[in-house]
CSV table of C-alpha atoms in Angstrom, one decimal:
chain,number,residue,atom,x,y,z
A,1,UNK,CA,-68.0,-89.1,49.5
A,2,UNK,CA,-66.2,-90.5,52.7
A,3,UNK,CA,-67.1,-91.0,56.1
A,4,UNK,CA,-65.8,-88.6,58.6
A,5,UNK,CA,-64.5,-91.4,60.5
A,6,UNK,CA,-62.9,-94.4,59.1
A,7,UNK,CA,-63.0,-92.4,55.7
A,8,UNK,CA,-64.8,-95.3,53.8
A,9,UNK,CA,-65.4,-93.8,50.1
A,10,UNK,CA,-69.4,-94.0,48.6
A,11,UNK,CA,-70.3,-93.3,45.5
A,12,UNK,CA,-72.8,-90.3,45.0
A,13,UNK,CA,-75.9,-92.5,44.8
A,14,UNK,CA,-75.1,-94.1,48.2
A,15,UNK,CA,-75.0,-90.8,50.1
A,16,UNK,CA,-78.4,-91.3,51.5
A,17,UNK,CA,-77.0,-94.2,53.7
A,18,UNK,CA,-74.9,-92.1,55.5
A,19,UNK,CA,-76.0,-90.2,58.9
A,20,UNK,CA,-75.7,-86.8,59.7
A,21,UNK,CA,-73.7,-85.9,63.3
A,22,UNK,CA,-75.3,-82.7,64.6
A,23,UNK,CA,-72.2,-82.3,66.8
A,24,UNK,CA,-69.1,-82.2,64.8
A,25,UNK,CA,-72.2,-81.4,61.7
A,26,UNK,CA,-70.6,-83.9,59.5
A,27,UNK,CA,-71.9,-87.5,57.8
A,28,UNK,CA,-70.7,-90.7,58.9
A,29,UNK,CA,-71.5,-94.4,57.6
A,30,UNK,CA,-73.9,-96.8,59.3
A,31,UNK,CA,-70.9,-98.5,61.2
A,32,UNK,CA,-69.9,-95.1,62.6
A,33,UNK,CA,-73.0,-93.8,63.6
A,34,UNK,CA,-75.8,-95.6,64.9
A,35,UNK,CA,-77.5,-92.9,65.9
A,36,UNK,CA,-76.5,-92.7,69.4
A,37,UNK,CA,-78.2,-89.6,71.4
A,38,UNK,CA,-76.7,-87.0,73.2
A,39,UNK,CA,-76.7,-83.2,74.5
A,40,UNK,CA,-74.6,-80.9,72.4
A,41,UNK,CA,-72.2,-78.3,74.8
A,42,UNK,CA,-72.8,-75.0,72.3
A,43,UNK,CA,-76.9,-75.5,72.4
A,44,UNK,CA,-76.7,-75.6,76.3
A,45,UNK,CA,-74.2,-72.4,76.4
A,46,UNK,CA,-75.7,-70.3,74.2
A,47,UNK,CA,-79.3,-71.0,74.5
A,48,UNK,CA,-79.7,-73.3,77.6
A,49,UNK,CA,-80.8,-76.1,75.6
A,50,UNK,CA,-80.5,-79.6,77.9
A,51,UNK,CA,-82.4,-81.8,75.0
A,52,UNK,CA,-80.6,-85.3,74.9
A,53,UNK,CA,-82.4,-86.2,72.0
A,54,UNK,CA,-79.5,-84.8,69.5
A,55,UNK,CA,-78.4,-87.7,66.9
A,56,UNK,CA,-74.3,-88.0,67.0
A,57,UNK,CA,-71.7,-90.2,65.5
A,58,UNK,CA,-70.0,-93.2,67.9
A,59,UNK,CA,-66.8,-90.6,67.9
A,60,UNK,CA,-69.2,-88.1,69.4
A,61,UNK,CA,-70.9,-90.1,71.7
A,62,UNK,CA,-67.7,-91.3,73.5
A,63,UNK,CA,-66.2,-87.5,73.5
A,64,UNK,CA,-69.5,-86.1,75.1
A,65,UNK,CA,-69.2,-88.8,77.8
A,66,UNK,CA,-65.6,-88.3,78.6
A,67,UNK,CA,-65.6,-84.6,79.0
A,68,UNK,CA,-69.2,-84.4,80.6
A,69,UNK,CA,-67.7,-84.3,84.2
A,70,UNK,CA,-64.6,-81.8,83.3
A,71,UNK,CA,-64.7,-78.2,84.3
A,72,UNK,CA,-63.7,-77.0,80.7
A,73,UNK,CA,-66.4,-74.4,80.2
A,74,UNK,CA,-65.8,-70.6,81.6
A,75,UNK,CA,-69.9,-69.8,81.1
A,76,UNK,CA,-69.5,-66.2,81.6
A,77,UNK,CA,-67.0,-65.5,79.1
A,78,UNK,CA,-68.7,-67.5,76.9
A,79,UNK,CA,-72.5,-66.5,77.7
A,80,UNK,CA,-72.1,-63.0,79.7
A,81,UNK,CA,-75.8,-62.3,78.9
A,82,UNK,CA,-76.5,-64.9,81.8
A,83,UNK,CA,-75.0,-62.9,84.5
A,84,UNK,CA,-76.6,-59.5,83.7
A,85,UNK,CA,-79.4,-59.8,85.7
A,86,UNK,CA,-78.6,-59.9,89.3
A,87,UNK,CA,-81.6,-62.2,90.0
A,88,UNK,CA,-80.8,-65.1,87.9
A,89,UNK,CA,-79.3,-68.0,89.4
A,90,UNK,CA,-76.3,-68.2,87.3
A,91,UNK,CA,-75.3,-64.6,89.0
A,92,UNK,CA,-76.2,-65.6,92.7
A,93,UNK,CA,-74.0,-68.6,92.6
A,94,UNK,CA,-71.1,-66.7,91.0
A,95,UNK,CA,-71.6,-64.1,94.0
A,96,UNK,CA,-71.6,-67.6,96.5
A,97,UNK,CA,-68.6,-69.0,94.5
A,98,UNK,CA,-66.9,-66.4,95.2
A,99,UNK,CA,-67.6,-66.5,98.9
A,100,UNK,CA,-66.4,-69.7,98.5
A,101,UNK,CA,-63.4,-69.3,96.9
A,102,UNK,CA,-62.6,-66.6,99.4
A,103,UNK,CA,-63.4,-68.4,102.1
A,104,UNK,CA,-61.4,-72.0,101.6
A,105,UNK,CA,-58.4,-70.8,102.6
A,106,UNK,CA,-59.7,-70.1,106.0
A,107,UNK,CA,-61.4,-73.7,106.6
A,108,UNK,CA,-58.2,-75.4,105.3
A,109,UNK,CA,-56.4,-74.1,107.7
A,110,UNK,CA,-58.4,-74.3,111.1
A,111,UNK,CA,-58.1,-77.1,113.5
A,112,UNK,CA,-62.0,-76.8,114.4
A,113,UNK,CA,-63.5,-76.8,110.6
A,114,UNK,CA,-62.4,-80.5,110.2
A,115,UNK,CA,-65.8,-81.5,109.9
A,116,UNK,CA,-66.8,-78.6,108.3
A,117,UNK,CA,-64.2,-78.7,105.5
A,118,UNK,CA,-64.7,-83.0,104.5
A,119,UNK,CA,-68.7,-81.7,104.1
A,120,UNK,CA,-67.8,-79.1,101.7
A,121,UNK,CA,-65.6,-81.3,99.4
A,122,UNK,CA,-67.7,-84.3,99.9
A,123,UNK,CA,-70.4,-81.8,98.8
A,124,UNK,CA,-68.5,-80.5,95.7
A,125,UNK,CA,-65.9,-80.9,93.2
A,126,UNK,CA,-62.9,-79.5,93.6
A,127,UNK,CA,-63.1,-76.6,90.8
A,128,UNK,CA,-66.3,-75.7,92.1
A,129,UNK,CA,-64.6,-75.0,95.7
A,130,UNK,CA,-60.8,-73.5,94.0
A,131,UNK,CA,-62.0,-71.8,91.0
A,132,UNK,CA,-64.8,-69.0,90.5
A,133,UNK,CA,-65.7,-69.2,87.0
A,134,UNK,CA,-65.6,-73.0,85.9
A,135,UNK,CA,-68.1,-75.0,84.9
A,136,UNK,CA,-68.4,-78.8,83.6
A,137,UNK,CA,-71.4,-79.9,81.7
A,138,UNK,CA,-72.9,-82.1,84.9
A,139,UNK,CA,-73.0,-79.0,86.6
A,140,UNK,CA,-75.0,-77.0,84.6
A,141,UNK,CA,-77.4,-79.8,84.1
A,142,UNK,CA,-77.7,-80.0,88.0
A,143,UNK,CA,-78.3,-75.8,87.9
A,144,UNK,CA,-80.8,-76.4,85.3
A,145,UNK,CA,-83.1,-79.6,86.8
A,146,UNK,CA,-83.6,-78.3,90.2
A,147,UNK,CA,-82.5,-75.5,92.5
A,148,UNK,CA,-80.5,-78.4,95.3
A,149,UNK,CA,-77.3,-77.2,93.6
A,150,UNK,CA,-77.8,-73.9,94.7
A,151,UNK,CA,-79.8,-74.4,97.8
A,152,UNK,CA,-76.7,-76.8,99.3
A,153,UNK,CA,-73.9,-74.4,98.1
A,154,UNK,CA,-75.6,-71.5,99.5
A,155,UNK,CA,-76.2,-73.6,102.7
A,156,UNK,CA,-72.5,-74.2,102.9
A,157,UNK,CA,-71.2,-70.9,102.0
A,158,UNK,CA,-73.6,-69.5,105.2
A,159,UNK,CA,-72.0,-72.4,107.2
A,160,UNK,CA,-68.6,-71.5,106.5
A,161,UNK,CA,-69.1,-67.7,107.2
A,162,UNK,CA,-70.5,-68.4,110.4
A,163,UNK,CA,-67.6,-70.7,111.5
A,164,UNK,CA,-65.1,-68.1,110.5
A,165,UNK,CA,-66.9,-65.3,112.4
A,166,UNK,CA,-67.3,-67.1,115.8
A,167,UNK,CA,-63.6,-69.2,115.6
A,168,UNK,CA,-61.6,-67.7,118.3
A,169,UNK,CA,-58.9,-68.6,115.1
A,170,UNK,CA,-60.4,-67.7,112.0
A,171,UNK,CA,-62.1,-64.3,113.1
A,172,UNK,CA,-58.4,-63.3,113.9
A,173,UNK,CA,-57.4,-63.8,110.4
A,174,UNK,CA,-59.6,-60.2,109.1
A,175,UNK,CA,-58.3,-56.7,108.3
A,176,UNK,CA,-58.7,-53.4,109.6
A,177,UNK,CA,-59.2,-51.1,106.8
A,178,UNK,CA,-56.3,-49.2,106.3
A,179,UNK,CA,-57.7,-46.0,104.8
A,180,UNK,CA,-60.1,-45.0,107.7
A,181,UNK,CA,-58.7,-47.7,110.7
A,182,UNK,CA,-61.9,-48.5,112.3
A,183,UNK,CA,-62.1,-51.4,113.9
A,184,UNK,CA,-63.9,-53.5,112.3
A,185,UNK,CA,-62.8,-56.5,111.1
A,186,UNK,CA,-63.0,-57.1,106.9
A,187,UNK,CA,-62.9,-60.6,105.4
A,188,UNK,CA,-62.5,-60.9,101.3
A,189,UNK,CA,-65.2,-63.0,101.2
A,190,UNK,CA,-68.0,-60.0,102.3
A,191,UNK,CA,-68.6,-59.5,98.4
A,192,UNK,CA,-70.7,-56.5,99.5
A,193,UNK,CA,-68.2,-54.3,101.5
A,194,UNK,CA,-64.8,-55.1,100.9
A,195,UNK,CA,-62.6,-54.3,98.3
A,196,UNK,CA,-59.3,-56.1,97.8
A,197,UNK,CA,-56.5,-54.7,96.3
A,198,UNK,CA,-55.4,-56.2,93.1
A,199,UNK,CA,-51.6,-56.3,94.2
A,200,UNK,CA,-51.1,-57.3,97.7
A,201,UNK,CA,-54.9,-58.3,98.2
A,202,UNK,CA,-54.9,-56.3,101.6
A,203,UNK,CA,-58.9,-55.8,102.5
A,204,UNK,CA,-60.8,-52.1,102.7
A,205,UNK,CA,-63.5,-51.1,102.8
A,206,UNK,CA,-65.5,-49.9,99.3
A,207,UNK,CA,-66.5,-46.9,100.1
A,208,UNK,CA,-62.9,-46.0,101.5
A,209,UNK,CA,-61.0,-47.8,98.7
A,210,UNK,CA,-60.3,-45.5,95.8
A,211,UNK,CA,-57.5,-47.2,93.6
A,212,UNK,CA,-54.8,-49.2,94.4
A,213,UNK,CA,-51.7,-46.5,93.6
A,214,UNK,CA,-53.6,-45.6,96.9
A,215,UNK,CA,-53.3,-48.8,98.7
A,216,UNK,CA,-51.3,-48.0,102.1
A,217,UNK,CA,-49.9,-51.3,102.4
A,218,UNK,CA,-48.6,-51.3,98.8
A,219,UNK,CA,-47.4,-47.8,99.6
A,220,UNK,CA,-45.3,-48.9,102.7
A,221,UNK,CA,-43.8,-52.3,100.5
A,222,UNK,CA,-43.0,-49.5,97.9
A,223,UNK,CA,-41.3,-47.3,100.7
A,224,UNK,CA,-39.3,-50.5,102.0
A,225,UNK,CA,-38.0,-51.2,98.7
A,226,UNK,CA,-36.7,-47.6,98.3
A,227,UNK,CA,-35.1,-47.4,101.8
A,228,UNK,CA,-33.3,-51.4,101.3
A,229,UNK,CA,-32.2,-49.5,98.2
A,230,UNK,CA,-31.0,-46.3,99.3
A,231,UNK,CA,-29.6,-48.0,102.2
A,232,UNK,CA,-27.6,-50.4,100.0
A,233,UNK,CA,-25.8,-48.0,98.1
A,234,UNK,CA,-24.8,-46.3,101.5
A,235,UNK,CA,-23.1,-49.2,101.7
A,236,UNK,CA,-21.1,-49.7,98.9
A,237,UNK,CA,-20.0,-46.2,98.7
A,238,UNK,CA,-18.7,-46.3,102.3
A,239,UNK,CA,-17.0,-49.7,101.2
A,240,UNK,CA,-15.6,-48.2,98.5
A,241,UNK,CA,-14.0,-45.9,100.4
A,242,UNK,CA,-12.8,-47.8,103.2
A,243,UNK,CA,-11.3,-49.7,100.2
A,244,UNK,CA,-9.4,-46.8,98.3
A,245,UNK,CA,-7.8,-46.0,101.7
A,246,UNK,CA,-6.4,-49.2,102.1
């Protein structure tokens, strides 16, 4: 038998003296494992399961630490079950991350959301502002031990909605629905009304939006692309022409 780390070789009878690592589920010897304690990342994916209290190997230990701030875990992909019910907090701050995410653009842009913008990303990390669906395994933890995560994020989220609503800048930057023109201005981050088109990410409304071989303004970039075209071999023919005669 060897050690799973520095591969030192015991005979059978000396197997008791080695420790079992419940993360990478191997043994180790007594110089590789001192029984060091530590969460494990499938126990908290699959079945929430924050316990510390899990025995690992030195090699473990240091790997657990090093990744524990780094947004390497895409939960609902992993874990969908968590976001089926509408009520649980892993699916209201997806909806807020999305706001969020939606939203950044708009505060990173403006002249008066200065202050606005260094409370956000002093409030967060970065992936948790630029990307909807990452997590690292400090943020669940803060999820799990008390609702401030969620509380401060939807806080902010309500902040930066406001700002963008009443900025004689930002509330410039909406769409007019293109199916029905009403005026009434549409922002991608209103999660409940707004549909964005996949390709050109124009704004409608849901109940007007219906798929995007639909989509006007696609529609009109397809229609430019055919006139350029048409118009362009106009050209060369005419060329051509002019060229033969000479």
């Amino acid at each position: 038998y060897r050690c799973a780390d520095c591969g030192i070789q015991v005979s059978p009878n000396r197997i008791k003296t080695f420790m079992y690592c419940e993360y990478f589920c191997k043994y180790f010897c007594r110089c590789c494992h001192v029984s060091n304690k530590s969460y494990i990342p499938a126990y908290i994916i699959r079945n929430l399961d924050f316990r510390t209290t899990f025995e690992v190997s030195k090699k473990a230990k240091n790997f657990l630490e090093k990744i524990f701030n780094e947004p390497l875990i895409t939960l609902e992909s992993l874990n969908p079950q968590l976001f089926q019910d509408q009520s649980n907090v892993f699916s209201r701050i997806k909806k807020l991350r999305f706001k969020l995410n939606n939203s950044r653009s708009y505060i990173n842009s403006c002249r008066f959301a200065k202050d606005l913008k260094d409370r956000v990303y002093n409030e967060f990390d970065d992936f948790i502002i630029n990307d909807q669906h990452v997590y690292s395994i400090q943020t669940l933890f803060k999820i799990k031990k008390s609702t401030l995560f969620y509380d401060i994020l939807k806080d902010s989220v309500n902040s930066i909605v406001i700002h963008i609503k009443t900025c004689e800048l930002c509330s410039q930057q909406g769409y007019i629905c293109g199916f029905c023109n009403k005026n009434d201005l549409l922002y991608p981050f209103e999660l409940e009304k707004v549909e964005k088109c996949p390709n050109c990410l124009a704004c409608y409304h849901r109940a007007c939006f219906r798929s995007p071989e639909n989509c006007p303004r696609c529609l009109r970039k397809r229609n430019r692309v055919k006139s350029n075209a048409s118009n362009s071999g106009s050209f060369n023919i005419n060329n051509s022409a002019f060229n033969n005669q000479n």
